[in-house]
Coordinates of C-alpha atoms in Angstrom, one line a residue:
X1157 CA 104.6 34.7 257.8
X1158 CA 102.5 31.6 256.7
X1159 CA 99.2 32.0 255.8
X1160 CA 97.0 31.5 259.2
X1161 CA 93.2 30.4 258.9
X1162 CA 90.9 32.5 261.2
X1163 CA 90.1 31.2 264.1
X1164 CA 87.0 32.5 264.7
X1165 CA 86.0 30.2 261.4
X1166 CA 87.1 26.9 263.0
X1167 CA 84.9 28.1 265.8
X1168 CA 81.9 28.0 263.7
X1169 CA 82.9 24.9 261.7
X1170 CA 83.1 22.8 264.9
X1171 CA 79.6 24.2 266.1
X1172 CA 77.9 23.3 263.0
X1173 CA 80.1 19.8 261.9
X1174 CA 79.3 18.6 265.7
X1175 CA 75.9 20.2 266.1
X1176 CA 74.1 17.0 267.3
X1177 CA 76.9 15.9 269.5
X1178 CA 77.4 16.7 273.1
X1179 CA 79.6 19.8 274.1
X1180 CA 79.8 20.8 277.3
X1181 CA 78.2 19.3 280.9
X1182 CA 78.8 20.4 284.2
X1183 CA 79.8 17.3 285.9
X1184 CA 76.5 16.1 288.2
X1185 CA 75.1 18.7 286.0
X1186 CA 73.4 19.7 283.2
X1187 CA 74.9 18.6 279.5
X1188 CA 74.9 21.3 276.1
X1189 CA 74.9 20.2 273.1
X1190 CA 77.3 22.3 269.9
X1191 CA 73.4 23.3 268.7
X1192 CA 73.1 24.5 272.2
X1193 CA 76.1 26.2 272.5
X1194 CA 75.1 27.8 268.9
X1195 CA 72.1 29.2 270.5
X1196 CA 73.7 30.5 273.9
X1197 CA 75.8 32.5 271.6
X1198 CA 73.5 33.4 269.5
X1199 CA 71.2 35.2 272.2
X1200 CA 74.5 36.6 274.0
X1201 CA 75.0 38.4 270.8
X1202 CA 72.1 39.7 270.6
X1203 CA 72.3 41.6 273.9
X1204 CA 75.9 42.2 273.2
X1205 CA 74.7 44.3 269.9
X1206 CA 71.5 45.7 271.8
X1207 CA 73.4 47.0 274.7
X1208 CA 76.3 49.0 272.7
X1209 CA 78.9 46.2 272.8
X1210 CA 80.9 46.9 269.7
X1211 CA 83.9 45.1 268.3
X1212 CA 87.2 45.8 270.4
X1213 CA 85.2 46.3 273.5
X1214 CA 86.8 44.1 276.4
X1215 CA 84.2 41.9 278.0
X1216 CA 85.6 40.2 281.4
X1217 CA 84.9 36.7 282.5
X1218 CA 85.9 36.2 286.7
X1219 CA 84.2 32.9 287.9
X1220 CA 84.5 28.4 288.4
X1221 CA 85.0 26.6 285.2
X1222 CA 81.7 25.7 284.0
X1223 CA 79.7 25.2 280.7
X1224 CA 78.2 28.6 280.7
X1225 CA 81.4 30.2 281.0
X1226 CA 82.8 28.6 278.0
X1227 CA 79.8 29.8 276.2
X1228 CA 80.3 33.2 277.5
X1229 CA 83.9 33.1 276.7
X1230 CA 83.0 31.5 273.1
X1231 CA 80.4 34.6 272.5
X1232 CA 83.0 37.1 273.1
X1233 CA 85.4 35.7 270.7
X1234 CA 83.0 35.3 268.3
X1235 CA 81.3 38.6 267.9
X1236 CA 84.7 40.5 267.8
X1237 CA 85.2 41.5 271.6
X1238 CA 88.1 40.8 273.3
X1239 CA 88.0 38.6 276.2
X1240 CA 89.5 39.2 279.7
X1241 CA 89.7 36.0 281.5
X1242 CA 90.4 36.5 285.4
X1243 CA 91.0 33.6 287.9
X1244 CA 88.3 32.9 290.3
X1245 CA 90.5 32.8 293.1
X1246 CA 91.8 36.3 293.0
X1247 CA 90.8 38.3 296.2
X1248 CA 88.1 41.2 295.3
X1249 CA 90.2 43.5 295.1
X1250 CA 92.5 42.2 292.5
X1251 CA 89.5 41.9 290.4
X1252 CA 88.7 45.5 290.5
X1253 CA 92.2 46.2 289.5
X1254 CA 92.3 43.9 286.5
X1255 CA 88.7 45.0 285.6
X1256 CA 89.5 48.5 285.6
X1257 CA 93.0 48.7 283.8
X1258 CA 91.4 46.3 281.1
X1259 CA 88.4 48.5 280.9
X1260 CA 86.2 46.2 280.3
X1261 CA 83.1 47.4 279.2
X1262 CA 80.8 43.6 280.8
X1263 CA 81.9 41.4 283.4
X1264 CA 80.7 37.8 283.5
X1265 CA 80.5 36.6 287.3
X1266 CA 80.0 33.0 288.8
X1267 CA 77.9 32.5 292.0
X1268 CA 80.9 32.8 294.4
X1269 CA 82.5 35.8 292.7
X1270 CA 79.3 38.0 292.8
X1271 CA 79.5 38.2 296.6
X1272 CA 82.5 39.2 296.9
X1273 CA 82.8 42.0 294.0
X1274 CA 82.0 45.8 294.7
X1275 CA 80.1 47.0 291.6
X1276 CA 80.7 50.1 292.9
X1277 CA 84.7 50.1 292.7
X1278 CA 84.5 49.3 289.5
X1279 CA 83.2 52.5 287.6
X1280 CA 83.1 52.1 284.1
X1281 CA 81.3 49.2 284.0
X1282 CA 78.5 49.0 282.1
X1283 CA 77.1 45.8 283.4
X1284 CA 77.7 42.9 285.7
X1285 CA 76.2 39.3 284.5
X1286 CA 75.7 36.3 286.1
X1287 CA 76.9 33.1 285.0
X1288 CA 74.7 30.8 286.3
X1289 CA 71.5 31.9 283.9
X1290 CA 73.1 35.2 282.3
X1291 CA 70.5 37.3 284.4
X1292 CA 71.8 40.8 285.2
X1293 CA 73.2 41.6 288.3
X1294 CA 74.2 45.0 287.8
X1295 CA 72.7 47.3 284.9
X1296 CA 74.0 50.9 284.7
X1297 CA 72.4 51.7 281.2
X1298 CA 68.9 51.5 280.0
X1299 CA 69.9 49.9 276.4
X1300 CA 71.4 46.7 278.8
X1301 CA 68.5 46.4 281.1
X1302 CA 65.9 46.4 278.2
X1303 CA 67.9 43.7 276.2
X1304 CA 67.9 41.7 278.4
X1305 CA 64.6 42.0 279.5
X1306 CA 63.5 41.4 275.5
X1307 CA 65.8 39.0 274.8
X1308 CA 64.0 35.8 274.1
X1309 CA 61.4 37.9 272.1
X1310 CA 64.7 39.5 270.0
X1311 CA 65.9 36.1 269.7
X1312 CA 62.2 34.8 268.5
X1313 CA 62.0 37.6 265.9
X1314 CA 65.0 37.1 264.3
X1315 CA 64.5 33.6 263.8
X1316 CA 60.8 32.9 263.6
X1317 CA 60.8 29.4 262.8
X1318 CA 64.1 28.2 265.1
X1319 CA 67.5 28.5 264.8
X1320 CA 69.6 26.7 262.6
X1321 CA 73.3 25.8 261.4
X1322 CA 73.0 28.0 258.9
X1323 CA 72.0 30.4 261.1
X1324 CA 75.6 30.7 262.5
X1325 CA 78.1 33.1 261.1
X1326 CA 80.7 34.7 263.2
X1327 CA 83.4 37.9 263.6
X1328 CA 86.0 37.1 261.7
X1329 CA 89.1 38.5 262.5
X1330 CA 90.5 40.8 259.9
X1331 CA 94.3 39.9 260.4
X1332 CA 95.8 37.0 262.7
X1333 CA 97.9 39.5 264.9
X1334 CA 94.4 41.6 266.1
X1335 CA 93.9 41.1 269.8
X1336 CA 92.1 37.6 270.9
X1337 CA 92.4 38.0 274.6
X1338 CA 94.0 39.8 277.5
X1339 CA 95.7 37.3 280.2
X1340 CA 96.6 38.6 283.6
X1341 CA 99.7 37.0 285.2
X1342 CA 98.6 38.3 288.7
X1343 CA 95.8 40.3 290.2
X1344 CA 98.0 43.0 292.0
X1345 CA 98.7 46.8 291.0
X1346 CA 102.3 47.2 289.9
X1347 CA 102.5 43.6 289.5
X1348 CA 99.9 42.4 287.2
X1349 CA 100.8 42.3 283.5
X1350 CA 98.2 42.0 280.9
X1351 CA 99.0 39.9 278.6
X1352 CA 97.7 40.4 275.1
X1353 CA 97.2 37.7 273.2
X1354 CA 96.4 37.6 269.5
X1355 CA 93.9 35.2 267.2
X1356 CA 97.7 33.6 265.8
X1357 CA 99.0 32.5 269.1
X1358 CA 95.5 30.5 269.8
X1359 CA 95.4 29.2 266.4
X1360 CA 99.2 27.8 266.7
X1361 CA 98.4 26.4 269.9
X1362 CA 95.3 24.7 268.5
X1363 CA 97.5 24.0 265.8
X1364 CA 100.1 22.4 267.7
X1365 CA 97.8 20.3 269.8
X1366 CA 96.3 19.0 266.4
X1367 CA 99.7 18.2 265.0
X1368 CA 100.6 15.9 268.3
X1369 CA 97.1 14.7 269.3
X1370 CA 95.1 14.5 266.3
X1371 CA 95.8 10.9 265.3
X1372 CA 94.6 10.1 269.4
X1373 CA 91.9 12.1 269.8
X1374 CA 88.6 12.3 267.9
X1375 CA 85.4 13.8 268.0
X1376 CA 82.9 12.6 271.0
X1377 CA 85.9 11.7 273.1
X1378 CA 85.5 12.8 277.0
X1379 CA 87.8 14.8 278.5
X1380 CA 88.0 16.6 282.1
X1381 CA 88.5 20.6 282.8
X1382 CA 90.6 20.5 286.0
X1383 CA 92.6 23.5 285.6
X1384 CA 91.5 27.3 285.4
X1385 CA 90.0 28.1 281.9
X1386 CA 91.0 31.7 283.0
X1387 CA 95.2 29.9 283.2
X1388 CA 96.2 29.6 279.4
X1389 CA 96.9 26.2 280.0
X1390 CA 93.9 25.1 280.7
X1391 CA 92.2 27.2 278.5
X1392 CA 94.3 26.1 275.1
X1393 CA 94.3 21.9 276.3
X1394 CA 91.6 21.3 278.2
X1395 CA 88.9 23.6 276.5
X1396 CA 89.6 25.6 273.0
X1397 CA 91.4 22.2 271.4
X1398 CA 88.8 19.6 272.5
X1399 CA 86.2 22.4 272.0
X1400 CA 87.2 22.6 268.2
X1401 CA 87.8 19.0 268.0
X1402 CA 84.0 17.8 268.5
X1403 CA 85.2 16.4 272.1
X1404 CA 83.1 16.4 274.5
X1405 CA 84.3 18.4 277.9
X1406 CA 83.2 17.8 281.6
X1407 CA 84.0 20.7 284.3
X1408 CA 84.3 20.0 287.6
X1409 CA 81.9 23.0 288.7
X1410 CA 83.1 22.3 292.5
X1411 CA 86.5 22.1 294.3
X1412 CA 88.2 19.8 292.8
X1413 CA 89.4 17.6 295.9
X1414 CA 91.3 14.3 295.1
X1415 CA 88.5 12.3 296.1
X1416 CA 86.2 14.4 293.6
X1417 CA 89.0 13.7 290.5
X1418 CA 89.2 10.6 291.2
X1419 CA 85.8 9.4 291.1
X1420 CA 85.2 12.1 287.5
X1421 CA 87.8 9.9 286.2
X1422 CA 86.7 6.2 286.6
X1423 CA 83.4 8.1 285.3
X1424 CA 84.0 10.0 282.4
X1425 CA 87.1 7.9 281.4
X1426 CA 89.1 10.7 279.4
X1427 CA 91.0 10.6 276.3
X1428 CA 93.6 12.9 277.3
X1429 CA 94.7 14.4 280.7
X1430 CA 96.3 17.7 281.2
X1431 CA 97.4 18.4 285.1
X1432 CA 99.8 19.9 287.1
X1433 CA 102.0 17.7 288.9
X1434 CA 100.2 18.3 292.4
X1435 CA 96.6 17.1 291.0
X1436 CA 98.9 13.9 289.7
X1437 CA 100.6 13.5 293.0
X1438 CA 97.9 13.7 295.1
X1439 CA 96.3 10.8 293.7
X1440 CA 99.7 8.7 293.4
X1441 CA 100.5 9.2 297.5
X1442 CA 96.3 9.0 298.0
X1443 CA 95.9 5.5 295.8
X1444 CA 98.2 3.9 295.0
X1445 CA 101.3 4.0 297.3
X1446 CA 99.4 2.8 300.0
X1447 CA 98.9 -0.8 298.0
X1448 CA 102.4 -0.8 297.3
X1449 CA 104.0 -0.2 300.2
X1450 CA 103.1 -3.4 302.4
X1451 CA 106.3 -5.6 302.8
X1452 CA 104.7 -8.2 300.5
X1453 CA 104.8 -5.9 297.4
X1454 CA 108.4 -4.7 298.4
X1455 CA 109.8 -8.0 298.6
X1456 CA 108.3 -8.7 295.1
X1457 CA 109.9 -5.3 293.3
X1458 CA 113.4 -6.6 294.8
X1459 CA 113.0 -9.7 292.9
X1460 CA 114.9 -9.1 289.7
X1461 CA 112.9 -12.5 287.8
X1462 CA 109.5 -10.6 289.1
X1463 CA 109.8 -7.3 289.3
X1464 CA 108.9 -6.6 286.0
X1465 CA 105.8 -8.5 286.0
X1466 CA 105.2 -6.5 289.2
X1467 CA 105.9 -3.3 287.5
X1468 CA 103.1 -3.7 285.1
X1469 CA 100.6 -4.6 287.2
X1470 CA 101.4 -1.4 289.3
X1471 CA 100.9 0.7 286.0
X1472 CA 98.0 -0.8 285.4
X1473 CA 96.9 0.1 288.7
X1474 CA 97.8 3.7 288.4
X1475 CA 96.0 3.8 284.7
X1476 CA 93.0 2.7 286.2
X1477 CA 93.2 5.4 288.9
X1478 CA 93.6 7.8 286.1
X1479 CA 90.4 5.8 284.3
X1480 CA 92.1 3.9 282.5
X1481 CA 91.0 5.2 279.0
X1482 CA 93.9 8.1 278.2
X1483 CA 96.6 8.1 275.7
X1484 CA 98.7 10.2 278.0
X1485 CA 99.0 12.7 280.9
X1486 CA 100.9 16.1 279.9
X1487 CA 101.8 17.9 283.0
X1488 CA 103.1 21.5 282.9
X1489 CA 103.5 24.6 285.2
X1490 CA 106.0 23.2 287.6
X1491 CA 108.6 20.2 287.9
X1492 CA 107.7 16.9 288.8
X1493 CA 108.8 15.9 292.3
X1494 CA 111.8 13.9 292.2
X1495 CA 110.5 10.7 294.1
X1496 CA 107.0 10.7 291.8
X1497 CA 108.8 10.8 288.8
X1498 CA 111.2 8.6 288.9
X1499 CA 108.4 6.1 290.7
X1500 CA 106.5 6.8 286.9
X1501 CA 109.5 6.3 284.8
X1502 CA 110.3 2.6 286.4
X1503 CA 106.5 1.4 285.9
X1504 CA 106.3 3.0 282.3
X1505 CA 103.6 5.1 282.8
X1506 CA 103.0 7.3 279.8
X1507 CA 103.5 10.9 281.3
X1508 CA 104.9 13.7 279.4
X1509 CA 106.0 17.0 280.8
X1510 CA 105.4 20.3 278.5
X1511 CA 106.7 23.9 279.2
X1512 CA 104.9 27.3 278.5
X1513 CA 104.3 30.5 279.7
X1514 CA 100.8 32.8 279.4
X1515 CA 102.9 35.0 277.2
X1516 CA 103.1 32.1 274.8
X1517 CA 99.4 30.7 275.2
X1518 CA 101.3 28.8 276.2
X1519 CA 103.3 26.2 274.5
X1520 CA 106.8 26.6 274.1
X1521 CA 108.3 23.0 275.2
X1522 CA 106.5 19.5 274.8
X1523 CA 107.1 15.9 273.4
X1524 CA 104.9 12.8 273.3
X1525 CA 105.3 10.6 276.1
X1526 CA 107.0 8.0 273.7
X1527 CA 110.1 10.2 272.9
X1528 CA 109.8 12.3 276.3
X1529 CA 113.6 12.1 278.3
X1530 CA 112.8 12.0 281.9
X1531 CA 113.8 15.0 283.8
X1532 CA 113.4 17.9 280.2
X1533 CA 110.3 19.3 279.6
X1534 CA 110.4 18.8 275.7
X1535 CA 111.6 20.1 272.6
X1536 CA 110.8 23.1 270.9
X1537 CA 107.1 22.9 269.4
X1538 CA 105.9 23.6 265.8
X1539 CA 105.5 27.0 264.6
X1540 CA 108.5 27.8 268.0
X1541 CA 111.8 28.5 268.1
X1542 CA 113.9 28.2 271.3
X1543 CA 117.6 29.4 272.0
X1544 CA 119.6 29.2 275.8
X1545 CA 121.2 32.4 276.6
X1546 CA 124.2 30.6 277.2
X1547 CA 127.8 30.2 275.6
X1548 CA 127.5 26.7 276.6
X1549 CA 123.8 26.0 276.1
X1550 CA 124.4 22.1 277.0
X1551 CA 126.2 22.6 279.8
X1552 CA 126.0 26.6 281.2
X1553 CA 122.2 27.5 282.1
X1554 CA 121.3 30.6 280.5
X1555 CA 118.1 32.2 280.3
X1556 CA 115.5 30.6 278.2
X1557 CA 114.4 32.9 275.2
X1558 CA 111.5 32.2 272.7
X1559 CA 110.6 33.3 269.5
X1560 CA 106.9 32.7 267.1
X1561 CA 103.4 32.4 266.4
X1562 CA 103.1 31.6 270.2
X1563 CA 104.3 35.0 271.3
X1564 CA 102.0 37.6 272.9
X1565 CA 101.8 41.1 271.0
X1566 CA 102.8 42.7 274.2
X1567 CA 101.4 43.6 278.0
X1568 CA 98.3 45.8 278.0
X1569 CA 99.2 49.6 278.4
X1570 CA 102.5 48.4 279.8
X1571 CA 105.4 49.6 277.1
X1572 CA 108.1 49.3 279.5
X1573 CA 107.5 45.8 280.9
X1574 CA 107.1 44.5 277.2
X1575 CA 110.3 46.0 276.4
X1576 CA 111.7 43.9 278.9
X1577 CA 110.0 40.9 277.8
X1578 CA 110.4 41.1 273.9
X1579 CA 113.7 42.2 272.4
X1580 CA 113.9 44.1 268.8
X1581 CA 114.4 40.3 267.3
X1582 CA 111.0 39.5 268.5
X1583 CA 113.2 37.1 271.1
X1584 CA 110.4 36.3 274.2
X1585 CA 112.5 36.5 277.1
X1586 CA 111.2 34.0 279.9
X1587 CA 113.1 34.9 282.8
X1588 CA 113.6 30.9 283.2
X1589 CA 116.8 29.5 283.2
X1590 CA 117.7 26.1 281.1
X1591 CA 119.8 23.9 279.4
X1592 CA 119.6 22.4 276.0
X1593 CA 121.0 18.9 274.9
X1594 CA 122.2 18.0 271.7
X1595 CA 118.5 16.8 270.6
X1596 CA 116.8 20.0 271.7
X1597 CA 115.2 18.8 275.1
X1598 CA 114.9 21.7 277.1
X1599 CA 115.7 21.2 280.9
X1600 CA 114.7 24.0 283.3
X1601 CA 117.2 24.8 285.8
X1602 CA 115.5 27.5 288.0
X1603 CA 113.1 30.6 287.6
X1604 CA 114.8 33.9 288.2
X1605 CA 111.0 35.0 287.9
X1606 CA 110.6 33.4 291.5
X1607 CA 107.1 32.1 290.6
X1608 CA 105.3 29.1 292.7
X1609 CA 102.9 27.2 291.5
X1610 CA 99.8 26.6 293.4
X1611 CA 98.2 23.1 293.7
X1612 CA 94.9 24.0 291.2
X1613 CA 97.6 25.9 288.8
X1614 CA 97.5 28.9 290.0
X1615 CA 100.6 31.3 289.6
X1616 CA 102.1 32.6 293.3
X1617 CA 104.1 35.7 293.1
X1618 CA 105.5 36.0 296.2
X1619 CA 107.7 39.5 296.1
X1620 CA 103.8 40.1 296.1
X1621 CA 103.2 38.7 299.4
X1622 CA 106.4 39.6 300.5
X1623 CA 105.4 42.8 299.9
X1624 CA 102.6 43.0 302.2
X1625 CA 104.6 40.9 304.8
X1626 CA 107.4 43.8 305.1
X1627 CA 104.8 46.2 306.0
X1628 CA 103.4 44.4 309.0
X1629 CA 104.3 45.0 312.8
X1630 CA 108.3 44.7 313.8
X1631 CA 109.1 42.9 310.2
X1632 CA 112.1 44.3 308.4
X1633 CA 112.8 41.7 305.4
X1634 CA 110.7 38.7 304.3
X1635 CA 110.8 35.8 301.9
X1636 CA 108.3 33.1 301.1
X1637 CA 109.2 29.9 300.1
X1638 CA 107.4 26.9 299.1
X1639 CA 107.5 23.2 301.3
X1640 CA 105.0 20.7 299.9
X1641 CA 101.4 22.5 299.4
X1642 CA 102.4 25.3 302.0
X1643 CA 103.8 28.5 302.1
X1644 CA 106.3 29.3 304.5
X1645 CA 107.1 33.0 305.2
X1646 CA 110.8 33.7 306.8
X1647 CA 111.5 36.8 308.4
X1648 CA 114.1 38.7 310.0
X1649 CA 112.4 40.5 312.8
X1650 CA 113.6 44.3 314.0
X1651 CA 115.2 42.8 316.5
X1652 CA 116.3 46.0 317.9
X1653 CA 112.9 47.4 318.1
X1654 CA 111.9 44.3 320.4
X1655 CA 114.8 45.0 322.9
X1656 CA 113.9 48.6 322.8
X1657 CA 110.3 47.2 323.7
X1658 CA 111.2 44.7 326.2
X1659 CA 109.8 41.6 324.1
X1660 CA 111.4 38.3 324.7
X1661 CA 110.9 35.4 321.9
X1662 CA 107.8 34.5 323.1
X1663 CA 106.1 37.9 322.8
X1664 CA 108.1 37.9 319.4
X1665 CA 106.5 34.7 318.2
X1666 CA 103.2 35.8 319.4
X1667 CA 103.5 38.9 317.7
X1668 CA 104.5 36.9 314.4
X1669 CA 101.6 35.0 314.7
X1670 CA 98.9 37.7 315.1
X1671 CA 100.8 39.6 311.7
X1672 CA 100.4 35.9 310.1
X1673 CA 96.3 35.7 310.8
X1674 CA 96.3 39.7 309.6
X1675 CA 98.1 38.8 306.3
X1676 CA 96.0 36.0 306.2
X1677 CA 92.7 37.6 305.9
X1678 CA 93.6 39.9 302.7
X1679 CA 95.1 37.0 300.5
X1680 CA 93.4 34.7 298.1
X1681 CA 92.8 31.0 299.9
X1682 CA 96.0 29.6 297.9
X1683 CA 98.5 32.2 298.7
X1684 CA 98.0 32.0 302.6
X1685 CA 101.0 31.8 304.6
X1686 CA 100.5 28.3 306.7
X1687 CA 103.8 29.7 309.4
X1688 CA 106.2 32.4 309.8
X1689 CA 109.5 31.4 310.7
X1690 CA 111.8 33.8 312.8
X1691 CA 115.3 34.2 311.0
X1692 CA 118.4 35.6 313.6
X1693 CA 120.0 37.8 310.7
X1694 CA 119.7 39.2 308.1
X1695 CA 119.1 37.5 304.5
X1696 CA 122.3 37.7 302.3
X1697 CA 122.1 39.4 299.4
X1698 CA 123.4 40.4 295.7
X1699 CA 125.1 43.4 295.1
X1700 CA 122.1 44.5 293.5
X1701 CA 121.1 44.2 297.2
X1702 CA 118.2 41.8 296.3
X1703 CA 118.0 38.3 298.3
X1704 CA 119.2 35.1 297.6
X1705 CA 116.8 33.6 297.3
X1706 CA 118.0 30.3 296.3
X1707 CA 119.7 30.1 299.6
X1708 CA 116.4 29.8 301.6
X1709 CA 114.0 26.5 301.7

């Protein structure tokens, strides 16, 4: 294996090379400084050591994307911990359950996330920290509550006169594979896989995104946090990259609404955009097709001496609505729609489309917009291998298999799902199927994983959902499908139980509807089921007596 650099050290080089420049700003908000970052580590080490934190310990991080979770995350890394980043959006539940089977030892909570949680379901916690000002929210040993309590008068003693770059020296890992980071694909018992991820797989990733955006990108350049640092995808391209690049990164501390995006953009004007392909979307069917679609602009776009001109100044419209100021947007988690895409590809908009997985941190697939064929997400990236399943990998699908420094060590006490996953050959199986032309552009023909993809990025499992759905009043079989933003949920009814009842339609549809507001009130905002649609029989099925699923829109 090539000799890997630790990443823990590029860490610290960025933070003192960049120590003047600015780091990390809450958008409307407050802006950090690498020198302030330094510090914010510095003091979160010390209550790490004062409190018992040693290396290995897991230290969880559950709240928005903001500058002080960066730091948090950053501090973890740094003194040797291993981080356990956990979406936001999870339901309270599912972030007892991933705190508890990670057994983290800390949990770092935003403002939202602190109302919701139940210090009490998580036992072996040792402490519960806000955010917002790293104040303690929950202490449960005396060594935590007086560290924190001292800490500004630790910090003072150990550096008397004030704290400088030389002040900064961090954990460094003692071998590439140790354990960075535990990712969880989903928040609910039985389903969620931890995903452990070592320093290699962020250092090829960082790697990778120096190899294909280094000549574009330099230090003080802006770029905007849209998607989940706790998603890998985010995490690796819109945070630890820029992060160790001297960038400087703005997080959209609220919601991000379309209106919100676009008016951070024509702000902060960003070098680079990472998205997925609804955030893009949006802003197409919000901005621009509206000025396009008048009769006038048609009737110009038919004319073959015009249209080109025409075309141009549309790009430049959509660029501006982007800010203007990008090399290029990279989209991943999901495909582009059809109508979108192609609308992109006649104006010469310079999009890309990559493809990863959290089991790779994620990259796996990606080219530069220049040599990007519409319709593939990519080619193989640096330091990745990737083979179709296939005896006919240009022409048969076959599952999509990976293989290198991307790769995940494994899921977190999970042996017989990482079986699964990784084969002897050290082959990552995806559970995606694809094609593969002559030039290596992948093309993704379907997941037989059945994942959705939310609107903010978030990962929808929906056997998960479907699972709850089954167990609900007079359901017998569900599926949920995806239309637009929504989810849909189709079932097929015990029909027989209704007749047995008396129930007519009506009573059935009401009864569908109450079980739809029920199911509705245990699931995270994203994965709630807009409408349940009645289905007369029974879904078909394999003869492994699973459903089609493809079958059903």
């Amino acid at each position: 294996m090539e000799t890997i650099p630790s990443f823990n050290e590029i860490i610290e080089t960025s933070i003192t090379e960049h120590w003047n420049l600015d780091a990390l700003t809450d958008y409307k908000g407050a802006t950090l400084q690498y020198h302030d970052v330094a510090r914010k580590i510095e003091k979160l080490h010390i209550l790490f050591e004062n409190s018992g934190v040693t290396e290995g310990d897991k230290i969880a991080l559950c709240g928005r994307n903001s500058a002080n979770w960066a730091v948090a995350f950053l501090a973890t890394l740094t003194y040797g911990a291993v981080a356990v980043p956990i979406l936001h959006e999870f339901t309270a539940e599912q972030i007892h359950n991933i705190v508890n089977h990670s057994g983290a030892k800390l949990l770092f909570v935003g403002d939202v996330v602190a109302t919701i949680i139940d210090a009490t379901k998580m036992p072996d916690l040792e402490g519960i920290i806000n955010i917002p000002d790293y104040s303690l929210a929950v202490s449960r040993t005396d060594r935590l509550t007086y560290a924190r309590e001292h800490l500004n008068e630790m910090f003072g003693k150990k550096y008397p006169k004030y704290f400088r770059k030389e002040h900064v020296h961090y954990y460094k890992e003692k071998d590439c594979n140790e354990l960075a980071l535990i990712n969880y694909t989903s928040g609910t018992t039985g389903f969620s896989k931890g995903v452990m991820l070592p320093y290699r797989s962020l250092w090829s990733n960082y790697d990778f995104a120096v190899s294909v955006l280094g000549k574009v990108i330099k230090s003080e350049d802006r770029i905007i946090s849209i998607l989940p640092m706790a998603h890998m995808y985010g995490m690796a391209f819109e945070f630890l990259f820029e992060f160790l690049y001297g960038c400087h990164i703005y997080y959209l501390t609220r919601i991000p609404s379309p209106a919100i995006i676009a008016q951070a953009f024509s702000e902060i004007k960003p070098s680079i955009i990472i998205a997925v392909p609804l955030v893009i979307e949006k802003i197409i069917r919000k901005r621009v097709f509206p000025k396009i679609q008048n009769n006038r602009m048609r009737l110009l776009l038919n004319m073959p001496v015009i249209n080109r001109k025409v075309e141009q100044k549309i790009c430049e419209q959509v660029i501006n609505a982007f800010g203007g100021n990008f090399y290029e947007i990279i989209v991943g988690g999901a495909a582009f729609n059809q109508e979108i895409e192609s609308f992109l590809k006649r104006i010469d908009f310079p999009y890309t489309v990559g493809y990863g997985a959290t089991e790779c941190a994620p990259i796996i697939c990606y080219s530069d917009y220049k040599t990007f064929k519409p319709g593939s997400c990519g080619r193989p990236v640096i330091h990745m291998e990737v083979r179709i399943d296939s005896n006919n990998p240009e022409t048969i699908p076959g599952e999509i298999l990976a293989r290198g420094l991307n790769v995940m060590l494994g899921y977190y006490k999970n042996e017989e799902a990482t079986s699964l996953a990784l084969d002897k050959d050290g082959w990552y199986h995806t559970g995606d199927l694809g094609t593969m032309d002559k030039e290596g552009n992948v093309f993704i023909k379907g997941r037989s994983k059945n994942m959705l993809l939310g609107s903010n990025g978030q990962n929808i499992y929906p056997e998960e959902i479907e699972d709850k759905i089954n167990s609900m009043t007079m359901i017998i079989e569900s599926i949920v499908v995806q239309r637009g933003e929504k989810l849909v949920a189709l079932v097929y009814p015990d029909f027989e139980e209704a007749k047995n009842m008396g129930f007519n339609d009506g009573d059935l549809k009401n009864i569908m509807e109450q079980n739809r507001k029920e199911i509705n009130e245990i699931l995270p905002a994203y994965e709630k089921i807009s409408e349940i649609e009645i289905y007369q029989q029974e879904f078909e099925k394999t003869p492994k007596k699973s459903i089609k699923r493809y079958l059903y829109k």
